[in-house]
mmCIF file of C-alpha atoms in Angstrom:
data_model
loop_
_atom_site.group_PDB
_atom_site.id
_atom_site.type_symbol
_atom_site.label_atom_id
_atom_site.label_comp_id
_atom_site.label_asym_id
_atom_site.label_seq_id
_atom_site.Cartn_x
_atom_site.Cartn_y
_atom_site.Cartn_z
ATOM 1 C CA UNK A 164 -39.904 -57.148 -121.680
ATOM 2 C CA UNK A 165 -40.566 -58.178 -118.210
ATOM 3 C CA UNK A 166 -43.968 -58.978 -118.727
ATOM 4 C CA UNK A 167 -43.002 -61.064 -121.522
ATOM 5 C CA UNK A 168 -40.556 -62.646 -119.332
ATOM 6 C CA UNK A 169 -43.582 -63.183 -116.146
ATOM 7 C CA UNK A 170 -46.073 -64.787 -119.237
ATOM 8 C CA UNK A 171 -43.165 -67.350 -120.069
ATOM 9 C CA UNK A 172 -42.654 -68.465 -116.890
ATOM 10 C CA UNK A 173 -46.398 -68.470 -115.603
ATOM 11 C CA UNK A 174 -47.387 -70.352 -119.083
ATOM 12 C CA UNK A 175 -44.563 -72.311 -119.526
ATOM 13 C CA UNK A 176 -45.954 -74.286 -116.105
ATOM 14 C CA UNK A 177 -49.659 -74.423 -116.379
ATOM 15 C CA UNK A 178 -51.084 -77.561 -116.974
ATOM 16 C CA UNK A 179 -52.658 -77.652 -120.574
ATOM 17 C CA UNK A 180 -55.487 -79.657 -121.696
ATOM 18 C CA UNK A 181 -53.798 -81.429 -124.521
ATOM 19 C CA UNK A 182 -53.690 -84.664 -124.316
ATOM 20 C CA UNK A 183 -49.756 -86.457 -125.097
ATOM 21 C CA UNK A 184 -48.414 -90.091 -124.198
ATOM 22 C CA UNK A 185 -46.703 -91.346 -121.413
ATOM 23 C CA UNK A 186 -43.628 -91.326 -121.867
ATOM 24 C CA UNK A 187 -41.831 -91.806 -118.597
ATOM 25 C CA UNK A 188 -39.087 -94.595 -117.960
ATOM 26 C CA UNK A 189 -39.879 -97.679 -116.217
ATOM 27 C CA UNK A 190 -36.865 -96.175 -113.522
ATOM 28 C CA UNK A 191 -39.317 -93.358 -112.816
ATOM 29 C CA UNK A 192 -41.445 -93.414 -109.839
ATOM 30 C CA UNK A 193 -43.642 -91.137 -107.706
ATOM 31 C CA UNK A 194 -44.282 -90.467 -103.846
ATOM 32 C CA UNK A 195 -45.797 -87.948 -101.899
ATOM 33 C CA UNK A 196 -44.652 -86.016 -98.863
ATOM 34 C CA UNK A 197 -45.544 -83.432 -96.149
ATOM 35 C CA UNK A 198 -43.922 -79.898 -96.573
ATOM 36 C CA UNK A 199 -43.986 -78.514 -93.523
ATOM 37 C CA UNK A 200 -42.684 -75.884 -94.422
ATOM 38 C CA UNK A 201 -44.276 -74.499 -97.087
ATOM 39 C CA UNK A 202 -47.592 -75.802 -95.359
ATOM 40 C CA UNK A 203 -48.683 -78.405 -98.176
ATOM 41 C CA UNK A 204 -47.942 -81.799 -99.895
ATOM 42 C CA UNK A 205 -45.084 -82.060 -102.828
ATOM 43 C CA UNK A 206 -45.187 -85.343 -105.094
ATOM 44 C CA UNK A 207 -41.949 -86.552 -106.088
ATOM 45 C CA UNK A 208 -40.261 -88.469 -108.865
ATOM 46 C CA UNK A 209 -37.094 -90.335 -108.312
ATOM 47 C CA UNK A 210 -35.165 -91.663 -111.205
ATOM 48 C CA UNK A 211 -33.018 -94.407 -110.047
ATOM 49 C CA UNK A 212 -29.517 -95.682 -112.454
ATOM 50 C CA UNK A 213 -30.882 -98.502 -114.503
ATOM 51 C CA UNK A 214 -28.118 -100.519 -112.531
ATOM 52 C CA UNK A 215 -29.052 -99.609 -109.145
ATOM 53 C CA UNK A 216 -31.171 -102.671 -108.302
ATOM 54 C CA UNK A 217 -28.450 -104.972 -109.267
ATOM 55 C CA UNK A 218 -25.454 -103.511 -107.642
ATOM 56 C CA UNK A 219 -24.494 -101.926 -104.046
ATOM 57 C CA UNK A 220 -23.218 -98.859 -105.084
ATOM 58 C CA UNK A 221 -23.948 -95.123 -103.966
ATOM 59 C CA UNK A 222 -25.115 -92.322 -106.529
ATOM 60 C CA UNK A 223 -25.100 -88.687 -106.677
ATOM 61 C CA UNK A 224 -28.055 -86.820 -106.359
ATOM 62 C CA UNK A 225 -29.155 -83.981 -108.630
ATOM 63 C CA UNK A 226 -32.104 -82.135 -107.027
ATOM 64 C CA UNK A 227 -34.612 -80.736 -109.859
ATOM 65 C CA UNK A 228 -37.666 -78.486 -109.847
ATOM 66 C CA UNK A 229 -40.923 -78.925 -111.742
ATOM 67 C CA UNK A 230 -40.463 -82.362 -111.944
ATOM 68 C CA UNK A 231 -43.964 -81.979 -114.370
ATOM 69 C CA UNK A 232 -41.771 -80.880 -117.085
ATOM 70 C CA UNK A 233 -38.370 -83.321 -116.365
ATOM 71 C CA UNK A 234 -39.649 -87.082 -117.573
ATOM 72 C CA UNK A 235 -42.852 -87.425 -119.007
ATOM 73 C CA UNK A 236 -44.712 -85.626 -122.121
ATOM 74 C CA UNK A 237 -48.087 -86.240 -120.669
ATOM 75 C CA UNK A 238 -47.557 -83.876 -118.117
ATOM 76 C CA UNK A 239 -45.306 -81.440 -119.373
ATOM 77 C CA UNK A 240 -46.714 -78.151 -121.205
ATOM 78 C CA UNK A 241 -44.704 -78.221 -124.277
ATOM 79 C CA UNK A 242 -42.462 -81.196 -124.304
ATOM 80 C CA UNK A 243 -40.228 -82.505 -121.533
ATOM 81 C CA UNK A 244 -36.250 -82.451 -120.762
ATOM 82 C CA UNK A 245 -35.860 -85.935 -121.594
ATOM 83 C CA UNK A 246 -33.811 -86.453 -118.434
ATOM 84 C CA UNK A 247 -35.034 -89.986 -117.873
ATOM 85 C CA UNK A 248 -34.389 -90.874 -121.979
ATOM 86 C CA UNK A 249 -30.692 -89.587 -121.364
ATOM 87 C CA UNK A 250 -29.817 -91.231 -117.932
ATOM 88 C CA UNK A 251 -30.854 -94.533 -119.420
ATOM 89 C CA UNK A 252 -28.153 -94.556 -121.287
ATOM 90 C CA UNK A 253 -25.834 -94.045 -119.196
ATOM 91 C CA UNK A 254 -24.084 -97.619 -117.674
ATOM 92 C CA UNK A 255 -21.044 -95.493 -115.943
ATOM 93 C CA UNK A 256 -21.185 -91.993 -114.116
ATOM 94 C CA UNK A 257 -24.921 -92.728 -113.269
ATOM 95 C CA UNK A 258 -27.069 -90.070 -110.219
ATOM 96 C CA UNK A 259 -30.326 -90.415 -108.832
ATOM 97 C CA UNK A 260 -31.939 -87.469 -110.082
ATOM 98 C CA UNK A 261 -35.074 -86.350 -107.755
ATOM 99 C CA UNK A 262 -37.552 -84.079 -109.494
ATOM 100 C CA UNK A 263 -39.922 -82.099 -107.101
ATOM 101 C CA UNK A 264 -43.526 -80.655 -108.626
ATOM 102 C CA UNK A 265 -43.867 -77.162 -108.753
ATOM 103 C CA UNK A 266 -46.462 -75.611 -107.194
ATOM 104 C CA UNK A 267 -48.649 -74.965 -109.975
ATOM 105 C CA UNK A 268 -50.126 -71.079 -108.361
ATOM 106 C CA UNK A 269 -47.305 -70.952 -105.523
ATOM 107 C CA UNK A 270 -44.689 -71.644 -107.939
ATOM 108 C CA UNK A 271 -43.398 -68.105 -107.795
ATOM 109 C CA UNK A 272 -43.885 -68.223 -104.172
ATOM 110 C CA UNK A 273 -41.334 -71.681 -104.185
ATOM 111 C CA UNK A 274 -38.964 -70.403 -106.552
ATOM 112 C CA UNK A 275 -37.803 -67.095 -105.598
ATOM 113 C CA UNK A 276 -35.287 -65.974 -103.078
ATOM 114 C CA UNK A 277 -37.006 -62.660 -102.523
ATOM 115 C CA UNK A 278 -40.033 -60.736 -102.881
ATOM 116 C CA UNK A 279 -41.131 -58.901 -105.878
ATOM 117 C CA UNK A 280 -42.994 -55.907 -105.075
ATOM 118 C CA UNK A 281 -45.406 -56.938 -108.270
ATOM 119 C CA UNK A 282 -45.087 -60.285 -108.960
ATOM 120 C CA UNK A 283 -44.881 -61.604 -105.348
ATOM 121 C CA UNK A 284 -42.967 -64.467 -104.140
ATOM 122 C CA UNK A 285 -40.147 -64.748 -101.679
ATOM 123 C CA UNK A 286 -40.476 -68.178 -100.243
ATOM 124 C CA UNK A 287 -37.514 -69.880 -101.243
ATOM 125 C CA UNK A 288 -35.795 -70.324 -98.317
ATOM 126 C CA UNK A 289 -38.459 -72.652 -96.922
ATOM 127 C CA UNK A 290 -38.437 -73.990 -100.388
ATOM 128 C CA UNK A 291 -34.765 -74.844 -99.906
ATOM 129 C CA UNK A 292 -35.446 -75.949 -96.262
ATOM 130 C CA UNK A 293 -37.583 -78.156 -97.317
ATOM 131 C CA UNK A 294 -35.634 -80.026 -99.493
ATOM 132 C CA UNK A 295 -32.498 -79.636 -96.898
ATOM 133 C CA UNK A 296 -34.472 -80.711 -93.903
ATOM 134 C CA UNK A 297 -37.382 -82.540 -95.224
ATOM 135 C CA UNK A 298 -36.571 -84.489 -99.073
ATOM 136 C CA UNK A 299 -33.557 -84.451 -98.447
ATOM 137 C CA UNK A 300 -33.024 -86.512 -95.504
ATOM 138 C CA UNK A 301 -35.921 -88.942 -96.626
ATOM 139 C CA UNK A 302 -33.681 -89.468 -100.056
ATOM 140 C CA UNK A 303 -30.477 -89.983 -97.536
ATOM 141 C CA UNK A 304 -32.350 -92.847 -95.591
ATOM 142 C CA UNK A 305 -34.310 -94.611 -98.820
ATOM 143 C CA UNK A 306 -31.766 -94.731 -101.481
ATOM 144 C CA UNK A 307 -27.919 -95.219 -101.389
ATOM 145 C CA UNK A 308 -26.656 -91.848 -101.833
ATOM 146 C CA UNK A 309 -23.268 -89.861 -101.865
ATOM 147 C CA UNK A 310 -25.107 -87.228 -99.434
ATOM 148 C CA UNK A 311 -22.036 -84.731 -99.042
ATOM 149 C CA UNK A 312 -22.205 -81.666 -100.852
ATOM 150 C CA UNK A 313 -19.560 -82.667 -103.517
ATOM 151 C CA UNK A 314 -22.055 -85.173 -104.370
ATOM 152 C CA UNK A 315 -25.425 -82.995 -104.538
ATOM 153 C CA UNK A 316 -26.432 -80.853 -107.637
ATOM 154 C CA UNK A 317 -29.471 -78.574 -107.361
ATOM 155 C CA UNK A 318 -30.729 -77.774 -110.922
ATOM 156 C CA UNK A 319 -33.648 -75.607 -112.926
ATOM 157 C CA UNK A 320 -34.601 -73.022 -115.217
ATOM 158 C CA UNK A 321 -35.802 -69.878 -114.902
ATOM 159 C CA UNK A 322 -36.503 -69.236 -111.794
ATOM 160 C CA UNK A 323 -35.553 -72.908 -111.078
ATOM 161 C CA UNK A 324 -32.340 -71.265 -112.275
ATOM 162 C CA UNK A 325 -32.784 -68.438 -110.149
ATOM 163 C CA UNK A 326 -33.148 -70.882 -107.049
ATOM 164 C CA UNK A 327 -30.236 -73.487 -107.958
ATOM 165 C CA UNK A 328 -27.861 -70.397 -107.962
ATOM 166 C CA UNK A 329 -28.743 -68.935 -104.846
ATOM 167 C CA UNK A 330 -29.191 -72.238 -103.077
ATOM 168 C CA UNK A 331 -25.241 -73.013 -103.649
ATOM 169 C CA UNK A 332 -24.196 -69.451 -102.584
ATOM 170 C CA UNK A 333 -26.932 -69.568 -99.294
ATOM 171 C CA UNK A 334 -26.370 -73.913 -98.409
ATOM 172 C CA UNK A 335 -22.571 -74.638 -99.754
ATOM 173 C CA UNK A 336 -23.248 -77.172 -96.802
ATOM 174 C CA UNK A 337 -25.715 -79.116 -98.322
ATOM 175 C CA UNK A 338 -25.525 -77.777 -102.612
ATOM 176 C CA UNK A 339 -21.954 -78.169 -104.081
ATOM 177 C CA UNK A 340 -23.486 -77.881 -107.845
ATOM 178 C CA UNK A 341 -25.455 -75.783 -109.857
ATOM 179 C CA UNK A 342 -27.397 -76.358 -112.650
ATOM 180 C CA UNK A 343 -28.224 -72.940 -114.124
ATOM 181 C CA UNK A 344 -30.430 -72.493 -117.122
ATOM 182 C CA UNK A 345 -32.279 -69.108 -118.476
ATOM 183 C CA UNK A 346 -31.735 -67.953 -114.665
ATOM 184 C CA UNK A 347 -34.450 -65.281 -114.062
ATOM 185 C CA UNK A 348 -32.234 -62.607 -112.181
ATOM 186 C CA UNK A 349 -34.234 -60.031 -113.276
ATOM 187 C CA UNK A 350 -37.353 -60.799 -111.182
ATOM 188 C CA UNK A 351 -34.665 -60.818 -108.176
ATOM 189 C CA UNK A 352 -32.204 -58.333 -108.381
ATOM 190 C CA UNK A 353 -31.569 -58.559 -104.773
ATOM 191 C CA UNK A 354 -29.631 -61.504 -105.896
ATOM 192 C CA UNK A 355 -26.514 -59.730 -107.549
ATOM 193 C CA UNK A 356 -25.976 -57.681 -103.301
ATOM 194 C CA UNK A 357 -26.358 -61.177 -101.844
ATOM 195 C CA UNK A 358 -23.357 -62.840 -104.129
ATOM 196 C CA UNK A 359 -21.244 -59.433 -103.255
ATOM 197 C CA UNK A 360 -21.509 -59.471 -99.487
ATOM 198 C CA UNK A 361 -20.914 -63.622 -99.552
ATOM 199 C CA UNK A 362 -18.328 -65.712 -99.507
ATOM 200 C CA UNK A 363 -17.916 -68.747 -102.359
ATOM 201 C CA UNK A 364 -16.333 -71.841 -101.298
ATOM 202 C CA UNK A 365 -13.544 -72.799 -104.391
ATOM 203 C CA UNK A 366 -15.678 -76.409 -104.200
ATOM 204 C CA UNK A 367 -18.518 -74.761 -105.424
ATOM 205 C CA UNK A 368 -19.485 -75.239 -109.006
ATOM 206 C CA UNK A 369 -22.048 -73.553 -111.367
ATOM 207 C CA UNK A 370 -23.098 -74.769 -115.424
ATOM 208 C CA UNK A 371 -24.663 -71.458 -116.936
ATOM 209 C CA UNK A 372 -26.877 -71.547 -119.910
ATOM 210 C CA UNK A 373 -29.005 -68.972 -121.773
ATOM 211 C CA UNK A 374 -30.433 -68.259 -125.260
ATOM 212 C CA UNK A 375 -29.394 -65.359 -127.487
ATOM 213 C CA UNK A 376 -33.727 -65.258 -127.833
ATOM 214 C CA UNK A 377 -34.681 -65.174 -124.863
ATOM 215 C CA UNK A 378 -35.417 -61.297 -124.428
ATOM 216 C CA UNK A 379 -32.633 -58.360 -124.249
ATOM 217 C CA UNK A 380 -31.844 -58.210 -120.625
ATOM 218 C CA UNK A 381 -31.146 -62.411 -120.427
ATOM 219 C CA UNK A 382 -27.562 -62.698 -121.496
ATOM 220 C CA UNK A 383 -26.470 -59.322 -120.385
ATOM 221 C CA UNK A 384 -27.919 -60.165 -116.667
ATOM 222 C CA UNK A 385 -26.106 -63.158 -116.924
ATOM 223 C CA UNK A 386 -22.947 -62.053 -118.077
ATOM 224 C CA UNK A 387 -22.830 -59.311 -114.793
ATOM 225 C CA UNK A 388 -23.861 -61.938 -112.612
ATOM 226 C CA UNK A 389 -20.619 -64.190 -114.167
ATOM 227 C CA UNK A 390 -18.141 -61.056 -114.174
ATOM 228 C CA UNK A 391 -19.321 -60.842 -110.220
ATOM 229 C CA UNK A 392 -18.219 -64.309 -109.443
ATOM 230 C CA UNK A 393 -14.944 -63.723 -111.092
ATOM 231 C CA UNK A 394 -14.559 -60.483 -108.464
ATOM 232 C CA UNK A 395 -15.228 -62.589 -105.695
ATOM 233 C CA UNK A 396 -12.233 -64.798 -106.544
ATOM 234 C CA UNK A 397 -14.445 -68.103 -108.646
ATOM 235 C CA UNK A 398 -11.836 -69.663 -111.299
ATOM 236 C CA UNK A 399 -12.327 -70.168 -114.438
ATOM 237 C CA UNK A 400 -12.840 -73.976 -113.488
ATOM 238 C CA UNK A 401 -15.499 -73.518 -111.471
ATOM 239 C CA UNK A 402 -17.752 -72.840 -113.683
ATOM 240 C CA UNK A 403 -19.057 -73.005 -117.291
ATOM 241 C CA UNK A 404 -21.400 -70.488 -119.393
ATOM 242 C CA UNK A 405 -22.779 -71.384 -123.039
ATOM 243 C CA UNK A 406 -25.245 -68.786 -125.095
ATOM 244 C CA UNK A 407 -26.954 -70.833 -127.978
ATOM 245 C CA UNK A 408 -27.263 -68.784 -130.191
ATOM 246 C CA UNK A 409 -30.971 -68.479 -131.163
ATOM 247 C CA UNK A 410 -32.233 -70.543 -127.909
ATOM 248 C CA UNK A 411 -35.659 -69.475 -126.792
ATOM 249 C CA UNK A 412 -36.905 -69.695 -123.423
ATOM 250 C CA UNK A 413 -38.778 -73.421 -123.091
ATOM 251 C CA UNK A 414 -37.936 -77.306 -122.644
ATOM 252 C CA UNK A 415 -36.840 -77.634 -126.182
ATOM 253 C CA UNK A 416 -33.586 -75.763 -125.840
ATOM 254 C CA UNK A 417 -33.138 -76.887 -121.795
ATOM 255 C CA UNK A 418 -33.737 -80.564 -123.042
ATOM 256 C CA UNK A 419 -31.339 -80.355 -125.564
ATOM 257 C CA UNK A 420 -28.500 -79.420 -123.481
ATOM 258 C CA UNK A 421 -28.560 -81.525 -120.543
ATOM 259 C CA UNK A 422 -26.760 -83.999 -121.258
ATOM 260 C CA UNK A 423 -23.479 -81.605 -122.032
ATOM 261 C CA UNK A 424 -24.284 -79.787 -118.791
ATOM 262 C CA UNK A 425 -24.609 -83.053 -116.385
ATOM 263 C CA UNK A 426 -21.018 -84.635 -118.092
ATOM 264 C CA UNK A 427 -19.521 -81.173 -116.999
ATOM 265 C CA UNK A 428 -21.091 -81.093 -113.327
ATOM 266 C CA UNK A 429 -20.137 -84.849 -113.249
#
């Protein structure tokens, strides 16, 4: 089942050769950047609120991994979240939402906490200091942003799920919100000591989400990982879980519920 689990996510993020149609909003835009610390070059897409040219307010800021997969069906692998579609709709409540490439090869690398003695991986804390140190403060000084934690959501799936959850438990400083889908805490199981021997601000806020088809060990994994929050003292308004019942693990079922889990983060 894990292998299953390792094909998803390695597939699920390697660019295919079909060809698909732009699809991107015209409030979608790219930049580059140095990564020190992971010793390369991320591109970027920032999503700005339809209104943000035309007023003087501040936004939000929701953090998002493989940005490949978040706007465009062109450069997604099988369909995009249709995050850009849904913010456009939006006139009230708007965020900046910054999506960050994966790392096509180092993606595992990025997006895991700790090491896996056969998959690799382990280099998420300069992921996360990266975006802390690096995106974050460039974001901070371009846009107009609500910088404090309250106002910054960190959000993915699958190992981007992995990532988001740990990044609010390791950087309450900086992440006040997690976006949690199909977390992949089996790859990491390091993860469950870590939430035991820390200590969870009662700001801190976490939207879970997971298929009932998504393999055997998905829902049960995440149902210890909730029943350990609730030891440590999290209340029930802290955070949200949802199983969809027959959900499989891809963009079709993570696009689909966005939107209800950015109106509960926000």
């Amino acid at each position: 089942m894990k292998l299953k689990y390792l094909y998803l996510l390695i597939s699920a993020f390697i660019a295919s050769g079909i060809t698909a149609q732009n699809t991107a909003s015209q409030q979608v835009t790219k930049f580059t950047i140095a990564a020190p610390q992971l010793n390369s070059v991320k591109t970027i897409w920032v999503y700005l609120p339809t209104n943000y040219k035309n007023s003087e307010n501040s936004y939000p800021v929701i953090y998002m991994h493989d940005a490949q997969n978040l706007f465009d069906a062109e450069t997604s692998f099988v369909g995009e979240w249709e995050v850009d579609e849904y913010m456009d709709t939006l006139t009230d409540n708007e965020s900046i939402i910054i999506g960050i490439e994966h790392g096509n090869a180092k993606r595992t690398d990025e997006l895991t906490p700790y090491s896996h003695k056969k998959h690799g991986g382990g280099k998420g804390d300069a992921y996360l200091s990266f975006i802390e140190n690096t995106l974050k403060r460039h974001i901070d000084k371009t846009y107009r942003t609500k910088s404090d934690a309250e106002h910054t959501t960190i959000f993915g799936s699958s190992l981007g799920g992995l990532l988001s959850f740990y990044a609010v438990i390791k950087y309450p400083e900086t992440f006040g919100k997690a976006g949690v889908f199909s977390p992949a805490f089996w790859i990491n199981p390091e993860i469950y000591d870590f939430v035991k021997a820390s200590e969870i601000p009662e700001t801190s806020k976490f939207y879970f989400l997971a298929g009932t088809d998504e393999g055997e060990t998905m829902i049960p994994k995440l149902e210890e990982m909730i029943k350990l929050l609730q030891s440590k003292g999290v209340n029930e308004s802290q955070f949200e879980s949802h199983h969809i019942k027959g959900g499989q693990h891809n963009e079709k079922l993570w696009a689909t519920h966005f939107e209800q889990a950015y109106l509960w983060l926000y």
